[in-house]
Short mmCIF file of C-alpha atoms in Angstrom, two decimals:
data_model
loop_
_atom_site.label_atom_id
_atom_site.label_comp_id
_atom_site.label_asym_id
_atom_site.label_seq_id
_atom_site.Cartn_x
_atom_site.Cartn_y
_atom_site.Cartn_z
CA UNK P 832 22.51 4.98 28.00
CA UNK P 833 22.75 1.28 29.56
CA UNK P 834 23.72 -1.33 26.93
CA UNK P 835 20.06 -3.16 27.55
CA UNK P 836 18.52 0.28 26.32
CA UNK P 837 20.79 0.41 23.10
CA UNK P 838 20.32 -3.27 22.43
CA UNK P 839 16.21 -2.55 22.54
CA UNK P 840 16.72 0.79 20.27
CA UNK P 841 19.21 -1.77 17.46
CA UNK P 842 15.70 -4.37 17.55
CA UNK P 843 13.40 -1.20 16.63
CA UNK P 844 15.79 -0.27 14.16
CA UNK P 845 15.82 -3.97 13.22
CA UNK P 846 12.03 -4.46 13.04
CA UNK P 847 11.24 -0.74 11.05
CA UNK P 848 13.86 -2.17 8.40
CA UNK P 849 11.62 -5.28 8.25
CA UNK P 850 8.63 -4.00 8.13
CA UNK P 851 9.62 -1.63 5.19
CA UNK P 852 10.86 -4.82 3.50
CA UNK P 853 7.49 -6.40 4.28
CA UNK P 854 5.49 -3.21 2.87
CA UNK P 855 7.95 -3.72 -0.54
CA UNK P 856 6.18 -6.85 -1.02
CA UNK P 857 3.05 -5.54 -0.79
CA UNK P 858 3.69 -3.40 -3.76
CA UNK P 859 4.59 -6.13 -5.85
CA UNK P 860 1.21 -7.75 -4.60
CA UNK P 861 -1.17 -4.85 -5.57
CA UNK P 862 0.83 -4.54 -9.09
CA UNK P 863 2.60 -0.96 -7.91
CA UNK P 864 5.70 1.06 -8.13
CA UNK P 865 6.97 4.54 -7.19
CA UNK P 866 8.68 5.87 -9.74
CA UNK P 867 9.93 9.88 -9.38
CA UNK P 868 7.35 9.86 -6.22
CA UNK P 869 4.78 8.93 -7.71
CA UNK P 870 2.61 5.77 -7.75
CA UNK P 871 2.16 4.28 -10.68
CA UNK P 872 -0.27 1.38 -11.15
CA UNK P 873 -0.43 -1.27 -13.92
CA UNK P 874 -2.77 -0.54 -16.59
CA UNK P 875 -5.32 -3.51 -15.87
CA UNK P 876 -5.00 -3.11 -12.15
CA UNK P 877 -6.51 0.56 -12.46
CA UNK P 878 -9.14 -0.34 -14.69
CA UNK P 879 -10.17 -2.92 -11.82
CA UNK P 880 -9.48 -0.03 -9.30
CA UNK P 881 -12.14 2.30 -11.59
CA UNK P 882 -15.06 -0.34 -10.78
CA UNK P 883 -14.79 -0.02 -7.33
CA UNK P 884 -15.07 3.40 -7.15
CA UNK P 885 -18.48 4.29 -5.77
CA UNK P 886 -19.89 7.21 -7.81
CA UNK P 887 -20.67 10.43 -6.07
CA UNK P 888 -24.16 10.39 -5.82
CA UNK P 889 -24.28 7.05 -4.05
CA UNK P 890 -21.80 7.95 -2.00
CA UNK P 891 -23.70 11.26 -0.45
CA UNK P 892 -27.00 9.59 -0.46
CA UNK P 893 -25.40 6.70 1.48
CA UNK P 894 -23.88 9.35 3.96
CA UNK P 895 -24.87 9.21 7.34
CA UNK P 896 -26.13 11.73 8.77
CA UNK P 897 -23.52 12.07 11.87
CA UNK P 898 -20.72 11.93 9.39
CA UNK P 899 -22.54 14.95 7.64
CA UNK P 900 -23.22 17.04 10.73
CA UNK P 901 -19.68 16.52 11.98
CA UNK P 902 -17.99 17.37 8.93
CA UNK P 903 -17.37 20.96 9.84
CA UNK P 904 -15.77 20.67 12.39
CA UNK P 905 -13.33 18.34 11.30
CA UNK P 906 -12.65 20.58 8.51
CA UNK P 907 -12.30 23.27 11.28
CA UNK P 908 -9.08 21.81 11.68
CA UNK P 909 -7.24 23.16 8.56
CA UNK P 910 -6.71 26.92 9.69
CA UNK P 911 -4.80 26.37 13.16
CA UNK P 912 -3.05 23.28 11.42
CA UNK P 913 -1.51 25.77 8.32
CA UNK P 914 -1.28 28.27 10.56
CA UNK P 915 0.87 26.08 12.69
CA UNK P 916 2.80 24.47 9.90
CA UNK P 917 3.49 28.03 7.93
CA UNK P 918 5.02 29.01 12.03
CA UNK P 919 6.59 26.08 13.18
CA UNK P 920 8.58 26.01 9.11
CA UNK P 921 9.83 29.99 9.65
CA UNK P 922 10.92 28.65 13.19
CA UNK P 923 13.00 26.31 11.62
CA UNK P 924 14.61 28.07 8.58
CA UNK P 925 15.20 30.59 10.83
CA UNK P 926 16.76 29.07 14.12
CA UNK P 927 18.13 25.74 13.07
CA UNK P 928 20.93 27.35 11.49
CA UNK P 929 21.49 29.05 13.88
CA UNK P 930 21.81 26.38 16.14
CA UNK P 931 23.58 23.54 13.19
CA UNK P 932 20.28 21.65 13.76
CA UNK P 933 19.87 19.85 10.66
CA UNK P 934 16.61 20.66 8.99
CA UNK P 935 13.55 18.31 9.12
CA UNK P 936 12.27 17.32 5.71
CA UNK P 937 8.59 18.37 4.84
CA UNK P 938 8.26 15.85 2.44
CA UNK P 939 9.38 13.10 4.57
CA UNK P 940 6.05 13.61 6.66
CA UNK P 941 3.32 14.82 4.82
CA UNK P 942 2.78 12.20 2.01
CA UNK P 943 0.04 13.02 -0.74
CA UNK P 944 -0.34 9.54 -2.19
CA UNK P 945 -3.93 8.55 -2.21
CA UNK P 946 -5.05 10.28 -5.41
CA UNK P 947 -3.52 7.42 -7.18
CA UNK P 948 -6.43 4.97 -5.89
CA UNK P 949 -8.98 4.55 -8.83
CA UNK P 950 -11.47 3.11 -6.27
CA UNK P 951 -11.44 6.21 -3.90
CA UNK P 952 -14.42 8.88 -5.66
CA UNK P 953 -13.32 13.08 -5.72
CA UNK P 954 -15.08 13.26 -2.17
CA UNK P 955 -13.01 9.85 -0.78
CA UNK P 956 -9.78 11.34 -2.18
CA UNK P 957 -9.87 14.88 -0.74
CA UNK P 958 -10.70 13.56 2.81
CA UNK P 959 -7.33 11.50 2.43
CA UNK P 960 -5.51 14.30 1.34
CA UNK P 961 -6.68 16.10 4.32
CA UNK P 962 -5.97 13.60 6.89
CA UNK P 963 -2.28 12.71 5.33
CA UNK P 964 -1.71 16.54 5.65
CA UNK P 965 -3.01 16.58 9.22
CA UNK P 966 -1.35 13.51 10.57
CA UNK P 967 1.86 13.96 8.14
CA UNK P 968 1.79 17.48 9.81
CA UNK P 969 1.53 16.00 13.25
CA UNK P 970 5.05 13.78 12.88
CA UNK P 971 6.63 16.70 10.96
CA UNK P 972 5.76 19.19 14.01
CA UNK P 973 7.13 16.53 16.52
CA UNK P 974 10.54 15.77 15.00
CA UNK P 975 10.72 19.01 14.64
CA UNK P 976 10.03 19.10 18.33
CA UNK P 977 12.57 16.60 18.93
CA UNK P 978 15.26 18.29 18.10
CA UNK P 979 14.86 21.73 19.39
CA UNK P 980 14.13 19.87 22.65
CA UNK P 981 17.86 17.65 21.88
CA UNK P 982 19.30 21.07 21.91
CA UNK P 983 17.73 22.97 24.66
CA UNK P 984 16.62 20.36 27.23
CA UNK P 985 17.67 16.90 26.42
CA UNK P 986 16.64 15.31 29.89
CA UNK P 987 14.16 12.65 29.39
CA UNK P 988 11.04 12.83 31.72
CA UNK P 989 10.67 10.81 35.05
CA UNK P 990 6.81 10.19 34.28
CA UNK P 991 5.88 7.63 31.25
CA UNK P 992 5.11 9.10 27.97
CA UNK P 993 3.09 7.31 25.37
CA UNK P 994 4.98 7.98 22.27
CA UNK P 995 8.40 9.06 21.86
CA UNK P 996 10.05 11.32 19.25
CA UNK P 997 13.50 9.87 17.25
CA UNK P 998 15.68 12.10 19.67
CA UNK P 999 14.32 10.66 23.04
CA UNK P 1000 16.94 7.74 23.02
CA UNK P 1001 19.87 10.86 23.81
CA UNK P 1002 18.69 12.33 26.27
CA UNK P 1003 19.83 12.64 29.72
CA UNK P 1004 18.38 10.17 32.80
CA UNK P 1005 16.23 12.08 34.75
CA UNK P 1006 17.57 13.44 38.12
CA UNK P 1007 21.26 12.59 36.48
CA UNK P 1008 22.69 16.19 37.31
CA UNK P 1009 26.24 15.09 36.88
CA UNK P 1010 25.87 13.78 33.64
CA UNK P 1011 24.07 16.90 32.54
CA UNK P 1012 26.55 18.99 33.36
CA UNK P 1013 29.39 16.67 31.73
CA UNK P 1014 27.12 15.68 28.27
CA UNK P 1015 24.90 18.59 27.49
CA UNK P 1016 26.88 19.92 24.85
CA UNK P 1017 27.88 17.78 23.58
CA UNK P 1018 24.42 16.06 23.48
CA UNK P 1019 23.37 19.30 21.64
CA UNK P 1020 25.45 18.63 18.91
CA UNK P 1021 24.82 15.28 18.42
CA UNK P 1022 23.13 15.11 15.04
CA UNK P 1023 25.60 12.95 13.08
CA UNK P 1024 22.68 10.14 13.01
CA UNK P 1025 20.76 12.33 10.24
#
């Protein structure tokens, strides 16, 4: 990889370690801590929290109608998406050792926070438990992804891709045959980052 590349991947790096530094703060603004992985709010703060919570029969009169009818079938979504997490997880216990592909952590991905906000009502907090599963789900499948794809075809792809997965950065130039042949092992053992 050129020097310009790893100079832009050390100012991502850079920036993420910032930005969590910048989220820290915000804790200390909204009067929160995570203590044992969970959120734990000051005592006045979630009293404060409590009225804003809109109660439940306000909030399903107030529902719109197109929100209603299209519940369904974003609910819909929960069978293929278990289905695909309960697959994609045997994959892994079963074929990353196999390979020495360290393991991707559930829990790093699919975050069940939300229950801790006061303000949300039972209908507001189960929605955001289904849409951190979902999307949590979504960057657990893709790292997962990532690194089968580090071990079996690390060649990065000669059209542009909108997002790319933490294992992008090692892979092979496109159309670099030589260096494929000469780093593709080794490439596929190249874990040492996690």
């Amino acid at each position: 990889m050129s020097n310009r590349l790893n100079v832009l991947l050390d100012k991502i790096k850079a920036l993420e370690i910032e930005l969590i530094a910048e989220l820290q703060k915000q804790q200390r603004e909204f009067s929160y801590e995570i203590i044992q992985r969970h959120v734990v709010f000051e005592r006045n703060i979630k009293s404060k929290h409590k009225a804003y919570a809109k109660r439940l029969i306000n909030y399903l009169f107030d529902a719109k109608l197109k929100h209603i009818i299209s519940t369904p079938f974003i609910w819909m979504c929960i069978v293929p998406a278990v289905s695909m997490d309960i697959t994609v997880s045997l994959y892994q216990a079963i074929c990353f050792p196999l390979y020495n592909i360290p393991k991707v952590k559930r829990q790093d991905y699919i975050v069940f926070d939300r229950q801790y906000l006061d303000y949300l009502n039972i209908i507001e907090k189960f929605n955001c438990a289904y849409c951190s599963y979902i999307n949590g789900l979504f960057g657990y499948l893709q790292e997962i992804g990532g690194r089968t794809e580090q071990f079996w075809c690390p060649i990065k792809h000669a059209k542009r891709i909108n997002q790319l997965h933490s294992r992008y950065q090692k892979f092979i130039e496109y159309g670099d045959a030589k260096s494929y042949q000469v780093n593709h092992e080794a490439i596929r053992k190249d874990f040492k980052d996690l």
